[in-house]
Coordinates of C-alpha atoms in Angstrom, one line a residue:
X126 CA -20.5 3.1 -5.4
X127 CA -21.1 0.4 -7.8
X128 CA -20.3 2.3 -10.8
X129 CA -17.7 4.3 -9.5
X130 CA -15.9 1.0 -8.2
X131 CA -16.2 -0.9 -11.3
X132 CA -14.1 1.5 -13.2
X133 CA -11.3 1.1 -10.9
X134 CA -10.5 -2.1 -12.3
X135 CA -9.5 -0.1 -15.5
X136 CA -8.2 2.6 -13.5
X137 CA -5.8 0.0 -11.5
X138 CA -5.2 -1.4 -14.8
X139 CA -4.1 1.5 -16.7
X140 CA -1.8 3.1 -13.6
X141 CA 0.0 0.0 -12.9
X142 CA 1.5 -0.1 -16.7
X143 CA 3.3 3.1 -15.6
X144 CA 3.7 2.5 -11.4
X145 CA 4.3 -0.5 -9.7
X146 CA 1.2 -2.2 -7.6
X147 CA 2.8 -1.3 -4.5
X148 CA 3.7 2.6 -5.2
X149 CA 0.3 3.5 -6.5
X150 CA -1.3 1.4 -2.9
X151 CA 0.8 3.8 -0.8
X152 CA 0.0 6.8 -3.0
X153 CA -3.6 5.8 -3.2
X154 CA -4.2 4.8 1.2
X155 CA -2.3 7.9 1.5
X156 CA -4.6 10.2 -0.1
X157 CA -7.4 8.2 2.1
X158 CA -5.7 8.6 5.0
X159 CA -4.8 12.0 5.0
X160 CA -8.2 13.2 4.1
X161 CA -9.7 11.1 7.5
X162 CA -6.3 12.7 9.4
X163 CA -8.0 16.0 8.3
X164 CA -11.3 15.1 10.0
X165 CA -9.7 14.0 12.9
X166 CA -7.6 17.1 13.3
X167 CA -10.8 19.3 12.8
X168 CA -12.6 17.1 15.7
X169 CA -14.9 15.9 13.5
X170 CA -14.0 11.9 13.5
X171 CA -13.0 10.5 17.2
X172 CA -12.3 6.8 17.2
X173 CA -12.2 5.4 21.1
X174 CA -10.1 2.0 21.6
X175 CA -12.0 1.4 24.8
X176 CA -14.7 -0.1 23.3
X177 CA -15.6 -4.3 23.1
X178 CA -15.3 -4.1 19.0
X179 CA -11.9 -2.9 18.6
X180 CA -10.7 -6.2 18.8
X181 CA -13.2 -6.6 15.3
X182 CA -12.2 -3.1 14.4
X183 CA -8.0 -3.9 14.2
X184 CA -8.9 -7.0 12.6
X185 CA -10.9 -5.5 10.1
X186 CA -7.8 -3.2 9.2
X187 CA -5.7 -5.3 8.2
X188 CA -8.0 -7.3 6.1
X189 CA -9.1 -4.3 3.9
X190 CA -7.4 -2.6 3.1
X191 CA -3.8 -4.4 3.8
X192 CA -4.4 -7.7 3.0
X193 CA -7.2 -7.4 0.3
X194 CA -5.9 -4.8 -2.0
X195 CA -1.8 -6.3 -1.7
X196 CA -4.0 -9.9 -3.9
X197 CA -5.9 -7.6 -5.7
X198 CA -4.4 -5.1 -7.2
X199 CA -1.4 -7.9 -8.0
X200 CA -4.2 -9.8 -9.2
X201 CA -5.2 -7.2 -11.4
X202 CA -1.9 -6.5 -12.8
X203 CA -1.7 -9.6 -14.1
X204 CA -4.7 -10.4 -15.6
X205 CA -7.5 -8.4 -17.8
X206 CA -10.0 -6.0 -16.3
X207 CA -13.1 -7.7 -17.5
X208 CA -11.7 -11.2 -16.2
X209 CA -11.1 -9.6 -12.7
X210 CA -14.0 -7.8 -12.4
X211 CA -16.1 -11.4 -13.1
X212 CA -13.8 -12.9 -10.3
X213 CA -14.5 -10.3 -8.0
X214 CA -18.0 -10.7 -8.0
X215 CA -17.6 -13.7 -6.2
X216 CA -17.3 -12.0 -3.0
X217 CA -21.2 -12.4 -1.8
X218 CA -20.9 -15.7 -2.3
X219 CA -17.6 -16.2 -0.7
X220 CA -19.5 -14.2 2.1
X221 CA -22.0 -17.1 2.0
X222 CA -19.6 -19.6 2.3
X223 CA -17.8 -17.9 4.9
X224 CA -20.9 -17.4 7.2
X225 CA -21.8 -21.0 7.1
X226 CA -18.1 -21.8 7.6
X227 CA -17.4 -20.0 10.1
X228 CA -20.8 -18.4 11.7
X229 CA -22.6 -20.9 11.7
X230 CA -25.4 -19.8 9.1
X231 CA -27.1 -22.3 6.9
X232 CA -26.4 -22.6 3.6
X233 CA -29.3 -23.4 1.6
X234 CA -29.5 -25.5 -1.7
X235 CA -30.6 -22.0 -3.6
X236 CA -27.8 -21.2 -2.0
X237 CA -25.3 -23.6 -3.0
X238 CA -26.8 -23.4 -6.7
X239 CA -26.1 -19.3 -6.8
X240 CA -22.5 -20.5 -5.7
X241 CA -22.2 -23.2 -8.1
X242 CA -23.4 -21.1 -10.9
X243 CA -21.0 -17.6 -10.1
X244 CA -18.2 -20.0 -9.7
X245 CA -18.8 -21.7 -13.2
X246 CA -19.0 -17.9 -14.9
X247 CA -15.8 -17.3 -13.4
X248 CA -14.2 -20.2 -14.5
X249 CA -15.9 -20.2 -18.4
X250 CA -14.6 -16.3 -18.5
X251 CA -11.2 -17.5 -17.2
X252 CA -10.0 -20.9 -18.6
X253 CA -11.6 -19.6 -22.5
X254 CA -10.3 -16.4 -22.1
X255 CA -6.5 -17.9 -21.3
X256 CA -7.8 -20.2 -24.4
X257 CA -8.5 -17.3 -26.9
X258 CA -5.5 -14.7 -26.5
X259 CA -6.6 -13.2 -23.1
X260 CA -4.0 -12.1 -21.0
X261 CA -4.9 -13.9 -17.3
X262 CA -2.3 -16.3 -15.7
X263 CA -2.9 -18.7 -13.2
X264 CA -0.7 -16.5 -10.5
X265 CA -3.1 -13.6 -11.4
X266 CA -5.7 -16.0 -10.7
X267 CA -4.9 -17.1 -7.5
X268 CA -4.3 -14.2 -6.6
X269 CA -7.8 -12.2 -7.3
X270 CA -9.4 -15.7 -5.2
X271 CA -7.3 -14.5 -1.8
X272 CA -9.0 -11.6 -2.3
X273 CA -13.0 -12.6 -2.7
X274 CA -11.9 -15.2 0.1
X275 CA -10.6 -12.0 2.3
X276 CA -13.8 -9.8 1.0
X277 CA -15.9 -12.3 1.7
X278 CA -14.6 -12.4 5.5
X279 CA -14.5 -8.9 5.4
X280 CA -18.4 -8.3 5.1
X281 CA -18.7 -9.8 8.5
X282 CA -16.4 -8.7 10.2
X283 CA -17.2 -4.8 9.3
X284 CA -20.6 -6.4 10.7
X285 CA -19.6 -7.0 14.1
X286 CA -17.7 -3.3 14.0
X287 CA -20.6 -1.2 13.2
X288 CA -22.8 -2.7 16.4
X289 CA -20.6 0.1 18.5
X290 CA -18.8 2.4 15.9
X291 CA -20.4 4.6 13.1
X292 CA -19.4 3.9 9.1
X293 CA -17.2 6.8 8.9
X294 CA -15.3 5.9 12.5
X295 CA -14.5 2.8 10.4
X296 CA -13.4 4.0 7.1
X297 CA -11.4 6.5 8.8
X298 CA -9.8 3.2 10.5
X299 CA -8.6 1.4 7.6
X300 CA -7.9 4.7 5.6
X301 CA -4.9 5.2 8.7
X302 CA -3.9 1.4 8.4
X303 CA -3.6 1.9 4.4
X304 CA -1.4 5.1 4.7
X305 CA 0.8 3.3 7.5
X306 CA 1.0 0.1 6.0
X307 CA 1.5 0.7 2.3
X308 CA 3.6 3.8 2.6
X309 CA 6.6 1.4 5.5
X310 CA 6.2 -1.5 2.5
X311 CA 6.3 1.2 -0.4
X312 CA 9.7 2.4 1.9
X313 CA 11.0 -0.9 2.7
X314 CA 11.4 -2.6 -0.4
X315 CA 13.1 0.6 -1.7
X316 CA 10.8 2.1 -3.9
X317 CA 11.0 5.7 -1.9
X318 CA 9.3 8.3 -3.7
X319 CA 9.7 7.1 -7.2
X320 CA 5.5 6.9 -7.2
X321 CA 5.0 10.1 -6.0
X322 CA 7.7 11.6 -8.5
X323 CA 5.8 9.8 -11.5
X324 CA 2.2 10.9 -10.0
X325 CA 3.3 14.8 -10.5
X326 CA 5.0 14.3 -13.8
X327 CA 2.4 12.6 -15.1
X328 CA -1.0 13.5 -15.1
X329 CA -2.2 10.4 -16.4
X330 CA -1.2 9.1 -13.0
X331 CA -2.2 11.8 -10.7
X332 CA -5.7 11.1 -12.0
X333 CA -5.9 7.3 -11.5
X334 CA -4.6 7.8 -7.6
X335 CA -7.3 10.9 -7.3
X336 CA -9.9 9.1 -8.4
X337 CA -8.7 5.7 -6.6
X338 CA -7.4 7.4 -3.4
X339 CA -10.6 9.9 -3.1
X340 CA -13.2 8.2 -5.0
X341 CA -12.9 4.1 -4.1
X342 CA -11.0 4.2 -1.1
X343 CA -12.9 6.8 0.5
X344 CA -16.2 7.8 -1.0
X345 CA -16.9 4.2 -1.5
X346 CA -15.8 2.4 1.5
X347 CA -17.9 4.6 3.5
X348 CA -21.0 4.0 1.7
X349 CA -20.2 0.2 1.7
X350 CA -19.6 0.1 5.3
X351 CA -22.8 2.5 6.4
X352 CA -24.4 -0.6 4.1
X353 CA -23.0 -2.5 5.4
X354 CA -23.8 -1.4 9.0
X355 CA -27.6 -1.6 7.9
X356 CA -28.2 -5.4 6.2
X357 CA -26.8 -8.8 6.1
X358 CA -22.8 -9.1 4.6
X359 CA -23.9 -11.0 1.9
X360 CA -27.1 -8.7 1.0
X361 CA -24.9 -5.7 1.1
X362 CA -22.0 -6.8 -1.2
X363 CA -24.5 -8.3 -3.6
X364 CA -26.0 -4.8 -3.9
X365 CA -22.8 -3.6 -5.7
X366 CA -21.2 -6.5 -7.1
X367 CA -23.4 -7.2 -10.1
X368 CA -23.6 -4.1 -11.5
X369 CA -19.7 -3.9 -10.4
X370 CA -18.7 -6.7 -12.5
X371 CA -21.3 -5.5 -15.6
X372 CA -19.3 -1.8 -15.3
X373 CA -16.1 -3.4 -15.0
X374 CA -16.4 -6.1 -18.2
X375 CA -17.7 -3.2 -20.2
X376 CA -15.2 -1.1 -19.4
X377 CA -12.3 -3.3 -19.9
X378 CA -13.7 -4.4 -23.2
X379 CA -14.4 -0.8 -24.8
X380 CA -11.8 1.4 -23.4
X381 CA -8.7 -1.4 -22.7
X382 CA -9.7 -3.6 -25.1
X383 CA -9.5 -6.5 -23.3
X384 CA -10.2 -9.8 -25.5
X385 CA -13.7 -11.0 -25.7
X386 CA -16.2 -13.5 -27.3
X387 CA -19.0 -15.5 -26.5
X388 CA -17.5 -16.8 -23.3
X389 CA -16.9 -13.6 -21.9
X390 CA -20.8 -12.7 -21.9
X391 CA -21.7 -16.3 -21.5
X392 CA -19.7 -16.7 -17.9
X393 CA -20.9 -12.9 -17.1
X394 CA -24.6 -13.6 -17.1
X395 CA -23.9 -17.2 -15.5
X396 CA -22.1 -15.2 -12.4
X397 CA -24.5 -12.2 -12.3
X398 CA -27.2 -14.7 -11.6
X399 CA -25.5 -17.0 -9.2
X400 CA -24.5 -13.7 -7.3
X401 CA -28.8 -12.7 -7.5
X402 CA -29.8 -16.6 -6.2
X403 CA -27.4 -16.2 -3.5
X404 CA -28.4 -12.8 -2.5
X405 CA -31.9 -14.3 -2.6
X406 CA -31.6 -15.6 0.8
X407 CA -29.8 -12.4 2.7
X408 CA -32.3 -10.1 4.7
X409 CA -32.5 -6.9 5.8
X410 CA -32.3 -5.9 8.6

């Protein structure tokens, strides 16, 4: 999961030179969706709406993937891949912050110095990367810190989900609010089927939605939420965001050639181990 989703900061990357962020989020939910349509057709999936968590289980759909990927994948088209895939590593400890916030769970002052420390990789890869030629902007920015804040709410709410549906009832969920979602927005601000037309003419294309539709938007999500369905939120995204981030700087450095110095690896290892002290704390189940 870890390795497969931090190259699809460089696939995102690469496609959205040639297709617009919001094309290539309808082409990519609608391969998702289609396969899970597939499973439901054959009887194998069977969501039921009678249950007490599908008031967690509709909100949980439209925070990933509606809301989260619209900030990211924006995010990432204006930016570099190695500097989103530093920011996006945030996400366990916005799941910290979140669960103090909002669930009341204690923050503790290992805690707050795994925070402190991700937060000051992010910004040393950021600010000296605008400062040396790198390609971020603050809109980018911004951006790419809607979506840790929606990750990190994410993780717990997929929580509450999984006490009374399986992984794959779940991922099958969000799979159908991706297709829907992306493919009336893709329609509505008049796009059509421009993506799809440039997806079979191009192969280049075709193979960043295959491997984005099939490999991090199903594949993935399902192993994140049966993770996710068996240890704490922040526990769960820590087990794939450092080696995430690692895959994703590397990446973005040798095959996109994003810009890079000392910064870059300096603000890298300070967030990898702020992500590992604030992981510390989260237990399994």
């Amino acid at each position: 999961m870890s390795l497969t989703w931090g190259l699809s900061f460089l696939a995102t990357s690469m496609t959205v030179k040639k297709v617009d962020p919001v094309p290539l989020l309808a082409m990519r939910w609608g391969i998702a969706g289609i396969l899970c349509l597939a499973l439901v057709i054959f009887g194998i999936i069977r969501i039921d709406t009678k249950k007490p968590a599908f008031k967690w289980m509709l909100l949980a759909g439209v925070l990933e993937p509606c809301a989260y990927f619209l900030f990211e994948t924006n995010g990432i088209a204006r930016t570099s891949t190695s500097v989103s895939s530093v920011m996006i590593a945030l996400i366990p400890c916005m799941s910290m912050i979140i669960g103090g916030i909002f669930f009341r769970k204690k923050i503790k002052k290992r805690v707050a110095l795994g925070i402190a420390l991700a937060l000051a990789g992010v910004i040393l890869s950021t600010a000296m990367g605008q400062g040396n030629g790198g390609s971020s902007n603050i809109v980018g920015i911004l951006f790419l810190f809607c979506a840790i804040s929606i990750g990190g709410l994410y993780g717990h709410v997929s929580k509450k989900v999984t006490e009374e549906y399986t992984p794959m009832e779940l991922t099958c969920w969000m799979a159908f609010n991706g297709l829907v979602f992306f493919n009336l927005l893709n329609f509505g601000l008049g796009y059509g089927l421009s993506g799809y037309k440039a997806a079979f003419s191009d192969w280049h294309i075709m193979g960043g939605v295959l491997f984005l539709g099939v490999g991090c938007s199903f594949v993935c999500y399902l192993l994140l939420n049966y993770i996710l369905s068996k240890m704490d939120a922040a526990g769960a995204n820590n087990l794939s965001a450092s080696t995430t981030t690692m895959v994703g700087v590397v990446s973005g450095i040798v095959i996109a050639g994003d810009p890079w110095g000392w910064y870059t690896i300096c603000g890298l290892i300070l967030t990898v181990i702020g992500v590992w002290i604030t992981s510390r704390e989260a237990e399994a189940k």
